[in-house]
Tab-separated table of C-alpha atoms and ligand atoms in Angstrom:
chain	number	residue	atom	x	y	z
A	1	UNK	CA	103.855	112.401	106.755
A	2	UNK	CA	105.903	112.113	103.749
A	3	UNK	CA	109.179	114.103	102.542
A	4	UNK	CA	111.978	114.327	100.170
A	5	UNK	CA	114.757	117.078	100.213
A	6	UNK	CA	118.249	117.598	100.848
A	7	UNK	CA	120.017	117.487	104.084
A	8	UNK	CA	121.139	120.912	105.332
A	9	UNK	CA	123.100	120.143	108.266
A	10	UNK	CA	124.068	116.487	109.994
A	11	UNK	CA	124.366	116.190	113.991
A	12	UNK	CA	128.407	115.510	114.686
A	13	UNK	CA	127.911	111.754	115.281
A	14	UNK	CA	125.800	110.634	111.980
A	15	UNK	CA	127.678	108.497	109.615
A	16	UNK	CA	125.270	107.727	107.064
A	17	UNK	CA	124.264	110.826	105.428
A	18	UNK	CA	125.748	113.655	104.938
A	19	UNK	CA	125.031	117.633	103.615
A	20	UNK	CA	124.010	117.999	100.479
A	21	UNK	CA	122.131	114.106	100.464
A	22	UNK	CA	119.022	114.033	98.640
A	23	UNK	CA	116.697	112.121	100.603
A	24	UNK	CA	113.065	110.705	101.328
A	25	UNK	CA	111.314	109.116	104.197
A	26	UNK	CA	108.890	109.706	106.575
A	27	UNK	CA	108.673	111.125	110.170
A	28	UNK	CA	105.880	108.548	111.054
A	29	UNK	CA	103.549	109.578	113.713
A	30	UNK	CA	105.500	112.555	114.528
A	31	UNK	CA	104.677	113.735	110.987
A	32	UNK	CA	105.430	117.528	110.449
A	33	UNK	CA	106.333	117.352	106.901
A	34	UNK	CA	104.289	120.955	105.787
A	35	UNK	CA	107.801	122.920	106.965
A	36	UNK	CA	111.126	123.806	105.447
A	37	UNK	CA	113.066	122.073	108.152
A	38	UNK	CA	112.578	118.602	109.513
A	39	UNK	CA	114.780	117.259	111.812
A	40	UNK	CA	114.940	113.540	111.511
A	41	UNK	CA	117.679	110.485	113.383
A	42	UNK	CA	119.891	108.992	111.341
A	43	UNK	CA	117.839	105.529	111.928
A	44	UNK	CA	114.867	106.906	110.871
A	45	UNK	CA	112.555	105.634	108.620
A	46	UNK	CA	114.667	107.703	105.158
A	47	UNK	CA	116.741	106.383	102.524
A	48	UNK	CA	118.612	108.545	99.502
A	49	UNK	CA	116.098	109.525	96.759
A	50	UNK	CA	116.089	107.697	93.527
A	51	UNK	CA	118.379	109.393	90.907
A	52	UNK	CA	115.426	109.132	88.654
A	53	UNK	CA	112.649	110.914	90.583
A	54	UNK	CA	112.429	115.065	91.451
A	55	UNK	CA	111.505	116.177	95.244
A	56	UNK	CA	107.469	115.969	93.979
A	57	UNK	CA	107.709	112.613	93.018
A	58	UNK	CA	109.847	111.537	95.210
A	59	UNK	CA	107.369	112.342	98.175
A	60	UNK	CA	105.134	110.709	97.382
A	61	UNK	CA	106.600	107.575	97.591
A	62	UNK	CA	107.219	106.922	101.536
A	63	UNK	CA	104.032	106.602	102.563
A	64	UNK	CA	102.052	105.617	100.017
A	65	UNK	CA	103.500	103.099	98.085
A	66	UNK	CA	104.852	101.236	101.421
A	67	UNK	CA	101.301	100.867	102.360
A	68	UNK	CA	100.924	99.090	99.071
A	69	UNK	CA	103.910	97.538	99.934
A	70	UNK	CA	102.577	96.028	103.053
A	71	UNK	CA	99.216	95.302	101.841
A	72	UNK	CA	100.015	93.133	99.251
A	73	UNK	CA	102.736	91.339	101.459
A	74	UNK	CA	100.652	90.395	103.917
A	75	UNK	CA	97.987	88.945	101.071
A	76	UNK	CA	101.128	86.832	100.050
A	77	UNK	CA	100.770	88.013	96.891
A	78	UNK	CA	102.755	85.274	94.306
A	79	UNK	CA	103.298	85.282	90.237
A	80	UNK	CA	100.339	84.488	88.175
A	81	UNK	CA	98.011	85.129	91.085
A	82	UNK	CA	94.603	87.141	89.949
A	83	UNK	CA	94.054	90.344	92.262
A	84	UNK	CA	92.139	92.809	92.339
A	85	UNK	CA	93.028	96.667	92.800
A	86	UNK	CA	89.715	98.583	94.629
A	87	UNK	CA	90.829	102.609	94.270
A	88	UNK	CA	93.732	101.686	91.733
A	89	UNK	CA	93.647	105.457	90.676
A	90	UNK	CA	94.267	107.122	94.200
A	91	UNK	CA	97.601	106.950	95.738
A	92	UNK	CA	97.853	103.300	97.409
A	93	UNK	CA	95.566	101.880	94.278
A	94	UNK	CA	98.514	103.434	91.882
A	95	UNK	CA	101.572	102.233	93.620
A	96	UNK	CA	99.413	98.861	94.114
A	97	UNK	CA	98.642	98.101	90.486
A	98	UNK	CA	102.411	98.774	89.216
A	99	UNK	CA	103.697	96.624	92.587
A	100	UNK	CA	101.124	93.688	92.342
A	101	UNK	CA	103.133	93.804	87.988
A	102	UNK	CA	106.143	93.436	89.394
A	103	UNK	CA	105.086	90.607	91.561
A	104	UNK	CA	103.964	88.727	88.418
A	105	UNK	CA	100.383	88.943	89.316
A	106	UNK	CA	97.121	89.214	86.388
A	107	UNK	CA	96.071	92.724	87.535
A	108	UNK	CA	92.347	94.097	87.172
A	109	UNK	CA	91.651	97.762	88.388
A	110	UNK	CA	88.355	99.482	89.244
A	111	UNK	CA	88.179	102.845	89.061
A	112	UNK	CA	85.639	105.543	87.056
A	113	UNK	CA	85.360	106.430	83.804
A	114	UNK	CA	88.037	109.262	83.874
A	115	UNK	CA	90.244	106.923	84.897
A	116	UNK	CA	90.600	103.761	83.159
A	117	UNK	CA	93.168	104.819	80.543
A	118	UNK	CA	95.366	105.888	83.933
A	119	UNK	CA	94.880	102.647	85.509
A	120	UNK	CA	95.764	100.860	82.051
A	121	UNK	CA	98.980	103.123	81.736
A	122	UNK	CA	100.266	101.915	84.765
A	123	UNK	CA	100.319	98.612	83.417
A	124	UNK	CA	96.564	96.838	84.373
A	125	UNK	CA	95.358	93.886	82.553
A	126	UNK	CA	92.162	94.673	82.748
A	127	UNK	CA	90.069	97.904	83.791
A	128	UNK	CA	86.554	98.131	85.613
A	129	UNK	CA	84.248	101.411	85.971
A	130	UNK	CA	82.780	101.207	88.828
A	131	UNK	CA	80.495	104.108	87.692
A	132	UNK	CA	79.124	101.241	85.221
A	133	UNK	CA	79.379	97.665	86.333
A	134	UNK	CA	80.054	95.944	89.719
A	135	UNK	CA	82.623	93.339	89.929
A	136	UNK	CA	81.124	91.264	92.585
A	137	UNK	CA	78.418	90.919	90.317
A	138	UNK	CA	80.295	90.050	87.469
A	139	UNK	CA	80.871	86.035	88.295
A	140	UNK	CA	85.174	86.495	88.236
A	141	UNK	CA	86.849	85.505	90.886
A	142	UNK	CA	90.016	87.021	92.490
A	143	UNK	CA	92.589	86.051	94.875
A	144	UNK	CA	93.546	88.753	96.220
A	145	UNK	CA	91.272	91.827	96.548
A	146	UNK	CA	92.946	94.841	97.782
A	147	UNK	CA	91.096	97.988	98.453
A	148	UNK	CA	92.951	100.744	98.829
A	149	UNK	CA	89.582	103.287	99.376
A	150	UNK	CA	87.157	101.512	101.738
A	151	UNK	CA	84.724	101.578	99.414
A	152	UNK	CA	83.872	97.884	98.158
A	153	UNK	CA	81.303	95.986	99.148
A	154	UNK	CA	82.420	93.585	101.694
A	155	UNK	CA	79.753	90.936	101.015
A	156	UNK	CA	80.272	91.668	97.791
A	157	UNK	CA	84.313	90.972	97.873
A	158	UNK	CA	83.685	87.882	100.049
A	159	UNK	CA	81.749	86.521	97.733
A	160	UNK	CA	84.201	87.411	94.908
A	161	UNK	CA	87.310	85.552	96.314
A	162	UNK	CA	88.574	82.535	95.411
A	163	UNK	CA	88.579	80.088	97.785
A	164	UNK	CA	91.640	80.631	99.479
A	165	UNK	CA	90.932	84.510	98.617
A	166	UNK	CA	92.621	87.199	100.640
A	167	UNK	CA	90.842	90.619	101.089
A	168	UNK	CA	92.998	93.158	102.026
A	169	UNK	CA	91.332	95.879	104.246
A	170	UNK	CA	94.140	99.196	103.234
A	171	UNK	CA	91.232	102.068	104.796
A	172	UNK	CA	88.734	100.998	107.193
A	173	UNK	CA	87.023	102.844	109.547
A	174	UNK	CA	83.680	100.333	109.515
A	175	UNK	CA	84.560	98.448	113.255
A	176	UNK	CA	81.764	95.903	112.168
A	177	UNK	CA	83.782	94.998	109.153
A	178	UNK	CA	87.147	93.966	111.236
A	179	UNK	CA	84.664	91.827	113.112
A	180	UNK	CA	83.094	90.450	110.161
A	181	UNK	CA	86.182	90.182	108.835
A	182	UNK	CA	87.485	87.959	112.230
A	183	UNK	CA	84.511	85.714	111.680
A	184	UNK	CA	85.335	85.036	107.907
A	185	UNK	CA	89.151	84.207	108.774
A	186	UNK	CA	88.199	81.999	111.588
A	187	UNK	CA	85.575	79.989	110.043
A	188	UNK	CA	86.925	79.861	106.036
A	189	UNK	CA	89.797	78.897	104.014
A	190	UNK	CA	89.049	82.865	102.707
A	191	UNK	CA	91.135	85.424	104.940
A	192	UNK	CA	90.222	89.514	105.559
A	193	UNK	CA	93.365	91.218	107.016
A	194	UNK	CA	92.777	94.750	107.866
A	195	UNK	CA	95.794	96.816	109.864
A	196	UNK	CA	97.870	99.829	109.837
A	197	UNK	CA	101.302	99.490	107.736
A	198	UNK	CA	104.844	99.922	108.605
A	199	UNK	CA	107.857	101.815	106.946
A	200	UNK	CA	111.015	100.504	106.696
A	201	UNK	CA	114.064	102.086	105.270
A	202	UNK	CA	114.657	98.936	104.166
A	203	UNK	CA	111.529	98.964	101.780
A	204	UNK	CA	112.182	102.499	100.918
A	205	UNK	CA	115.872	101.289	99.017
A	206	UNK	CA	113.589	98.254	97.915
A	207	UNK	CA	111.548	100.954	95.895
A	208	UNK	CA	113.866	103.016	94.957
A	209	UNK	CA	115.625	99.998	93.308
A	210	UNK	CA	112.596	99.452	91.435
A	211	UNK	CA	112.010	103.158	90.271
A	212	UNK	CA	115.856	103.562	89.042
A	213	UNK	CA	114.838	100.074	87.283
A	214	UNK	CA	111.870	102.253	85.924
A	215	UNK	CA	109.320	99.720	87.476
A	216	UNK	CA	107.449	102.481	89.227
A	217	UNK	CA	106.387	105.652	89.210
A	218	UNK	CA	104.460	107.951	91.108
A	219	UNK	CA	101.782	109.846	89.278
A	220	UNK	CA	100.764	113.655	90.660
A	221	UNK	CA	97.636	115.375	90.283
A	222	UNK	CA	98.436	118.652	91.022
A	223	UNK	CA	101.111	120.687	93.312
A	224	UNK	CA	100.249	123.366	95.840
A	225	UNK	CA	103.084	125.319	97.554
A	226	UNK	CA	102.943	125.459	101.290
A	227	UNK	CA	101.200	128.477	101.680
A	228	UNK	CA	98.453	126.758	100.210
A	229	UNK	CA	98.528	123.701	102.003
A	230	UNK	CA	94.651	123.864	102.781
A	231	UNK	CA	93.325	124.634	99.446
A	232	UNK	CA	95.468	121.236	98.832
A	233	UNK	CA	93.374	119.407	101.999
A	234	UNK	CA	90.143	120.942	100.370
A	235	UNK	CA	90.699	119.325	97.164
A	236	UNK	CA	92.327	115.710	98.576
A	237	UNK	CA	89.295	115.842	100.743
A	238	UNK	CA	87.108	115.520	97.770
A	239	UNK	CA	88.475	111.879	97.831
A	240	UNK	CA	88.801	111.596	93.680
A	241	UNK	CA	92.263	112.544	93.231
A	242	UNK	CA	94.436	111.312	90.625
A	243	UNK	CA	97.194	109.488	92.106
A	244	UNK	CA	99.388	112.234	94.401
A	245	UNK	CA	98.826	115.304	95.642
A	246	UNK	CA	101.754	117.188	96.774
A	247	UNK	CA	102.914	120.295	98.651
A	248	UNK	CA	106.108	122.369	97.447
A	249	UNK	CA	108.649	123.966	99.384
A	250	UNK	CA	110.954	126.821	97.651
A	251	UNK	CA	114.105	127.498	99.826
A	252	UNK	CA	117.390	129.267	98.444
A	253	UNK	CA	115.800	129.466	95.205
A	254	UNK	CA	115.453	125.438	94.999
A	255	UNK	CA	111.722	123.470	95.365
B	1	LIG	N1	96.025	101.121	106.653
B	1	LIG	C1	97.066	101.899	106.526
B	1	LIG	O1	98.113	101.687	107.132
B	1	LIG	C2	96.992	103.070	105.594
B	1	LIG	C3	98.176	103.721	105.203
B	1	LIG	C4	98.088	104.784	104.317
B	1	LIG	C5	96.859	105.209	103.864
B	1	LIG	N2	95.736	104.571	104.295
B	1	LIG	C6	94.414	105.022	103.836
B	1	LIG	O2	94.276	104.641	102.505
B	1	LIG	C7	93.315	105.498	101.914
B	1	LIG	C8	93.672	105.647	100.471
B	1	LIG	O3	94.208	106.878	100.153
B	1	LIG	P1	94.489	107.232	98.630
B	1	LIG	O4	95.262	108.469	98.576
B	1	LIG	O5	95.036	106.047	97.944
B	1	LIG	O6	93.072	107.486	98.028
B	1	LIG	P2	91.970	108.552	98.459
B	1	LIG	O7	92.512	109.931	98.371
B	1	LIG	O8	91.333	108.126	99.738
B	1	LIG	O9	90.919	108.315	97.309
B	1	LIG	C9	91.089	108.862	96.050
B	1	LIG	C10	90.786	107.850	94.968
B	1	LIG	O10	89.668	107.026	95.346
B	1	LIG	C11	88.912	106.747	94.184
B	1	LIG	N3	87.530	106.477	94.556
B	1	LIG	C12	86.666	107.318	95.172
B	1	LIG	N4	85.469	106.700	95.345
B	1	LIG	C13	85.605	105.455	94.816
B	1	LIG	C14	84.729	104.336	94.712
B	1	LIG	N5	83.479	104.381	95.171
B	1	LIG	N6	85.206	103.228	94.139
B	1	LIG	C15	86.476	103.154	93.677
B	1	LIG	N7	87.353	104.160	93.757
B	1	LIG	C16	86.927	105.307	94.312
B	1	LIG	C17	89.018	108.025	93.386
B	1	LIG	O11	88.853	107.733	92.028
B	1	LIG	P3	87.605	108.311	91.220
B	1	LIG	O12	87.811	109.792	91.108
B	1	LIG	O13	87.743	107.599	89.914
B	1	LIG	O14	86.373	107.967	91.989
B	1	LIG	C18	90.424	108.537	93.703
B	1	LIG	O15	91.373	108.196	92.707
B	1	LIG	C19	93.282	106.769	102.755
B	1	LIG	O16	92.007	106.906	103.296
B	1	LIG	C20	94.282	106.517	103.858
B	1	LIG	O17	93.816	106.934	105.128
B	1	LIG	C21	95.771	103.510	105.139
């Protein structure tokens, strides 16, 4: 769903970009990013890469971090708030933790053991293995818990909110826990707000303001090129990798 490259040839009535832009974006639902070619309107959801970033990291920005974007929007997230970051070392947790910095918030991640000194790098105040402790069961209480995974306990996070405590639902595929999650925001000053993001090119120039500032960046776990773009699904499938995964396309001798 994500890309970045340059632009080979424009249609004769686009005014915005031109051959030889280096862009990034996403096709949405239409996807088809595993190619050389991808043919994309000028109104699409795209912007022009940041200066800052190659193709690989620039990829795996569209996507990604404007579902941490999003997320953390919709939890109102404001300066000197305490949130939480569930996942922070997969791709939405990584983007999440350095965004939910920039918004001025006291950051705590949970990840595993492998992890931690990732999560810290990207600028966390505080680290939890989950491999080793539980947060809900630690007493602290959050005001926004995000997680990115789907793999907190929702009683658990419920019960770790503040009073006016947001939960952030980024991957759910549990029905009963929208429904739970209805209940709670109905009858409680807590809220649960699940949903599916959207991409804006206006967010994408909002981020790549903020990597040129060298607020974010995007961390990759490992490169495949296309031909091996199913040995890439095997390992992402997995579901512990670190930060990005992404797929490279060579083409006139450039990737
Ligand atoms: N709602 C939307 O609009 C939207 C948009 C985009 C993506 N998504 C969804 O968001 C999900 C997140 O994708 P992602 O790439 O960020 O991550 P992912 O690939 O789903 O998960 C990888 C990360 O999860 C961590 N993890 C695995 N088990 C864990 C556990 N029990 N507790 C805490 N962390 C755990 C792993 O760290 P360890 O190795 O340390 O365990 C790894 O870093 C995807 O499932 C995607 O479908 C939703």
């Amino acid at each position: 769903m994500d890309f970045a490259g340059e632009i080979e040839s424009t249609g004769k009535d686009v005014k915005l970009l031109k051959k030889g832009d280096q862009v990034f974006g996403l096709p949405g639902f239409d996807m088809g990013t595993y190619a050389e070619y991808l043919c994309l309107p000028e109104d699409g959801t795209l912007a022009i890469k940041p200066a800052n970033m190659n193709y690989e990291e620039a990829a795996a920005v569209p996507f990604w971090a404007s579902t941490a974007l999003f997320f953390l929007r919709k939890g109102n997230i404001q300066s000197g708030q305490k949130v939480l970051i569930y996942g922070a070392s997969g791709s939405v947790g990584t983007y999440a933790v350095q965004l939910a910095k920039i918004f001025g918030a006291e950051v705590t991640g949970v990840c595993s053991t492998a992890n931690l000194e990732l999560v810290k790098s990207l600028g966390a105040d505080k680290v939890i293995d989950y491999t080793k402790e539980d947060f809900s069961k630690s007493g602290e209480t959050y005001d926004v818990i995000f997680d990115t995974v789907g793999k907190s306990s929702f009683s658990g996070s419920i019960r770790s909110l503040n009073q006016k405590g947001v939960y952030l639902l980024g991957n759910v595929l549990k029905l009963s826990w929208y429904f739970q999650g209805l209940w709670i925001s109905m009858t409680s000053s807590r809220k649960v707000i699940p949903g599916v993001a959207i991409e804006t090119s206006e967010d994408l120039n909002f981020l790549k303001e903020l990597i040129e500032a060298g607020k974010i960046k995007s961390v990759i776990d490992r490169r495949y090129p296309l031909e091996q773009t199913a040995e890439a699904h095997r390992y992402v499938e997995k579901g512990h990798k670190k930060g990005n995964v992404v797929i490279t396309v060579e083409h006139n001798n450039k990737t």
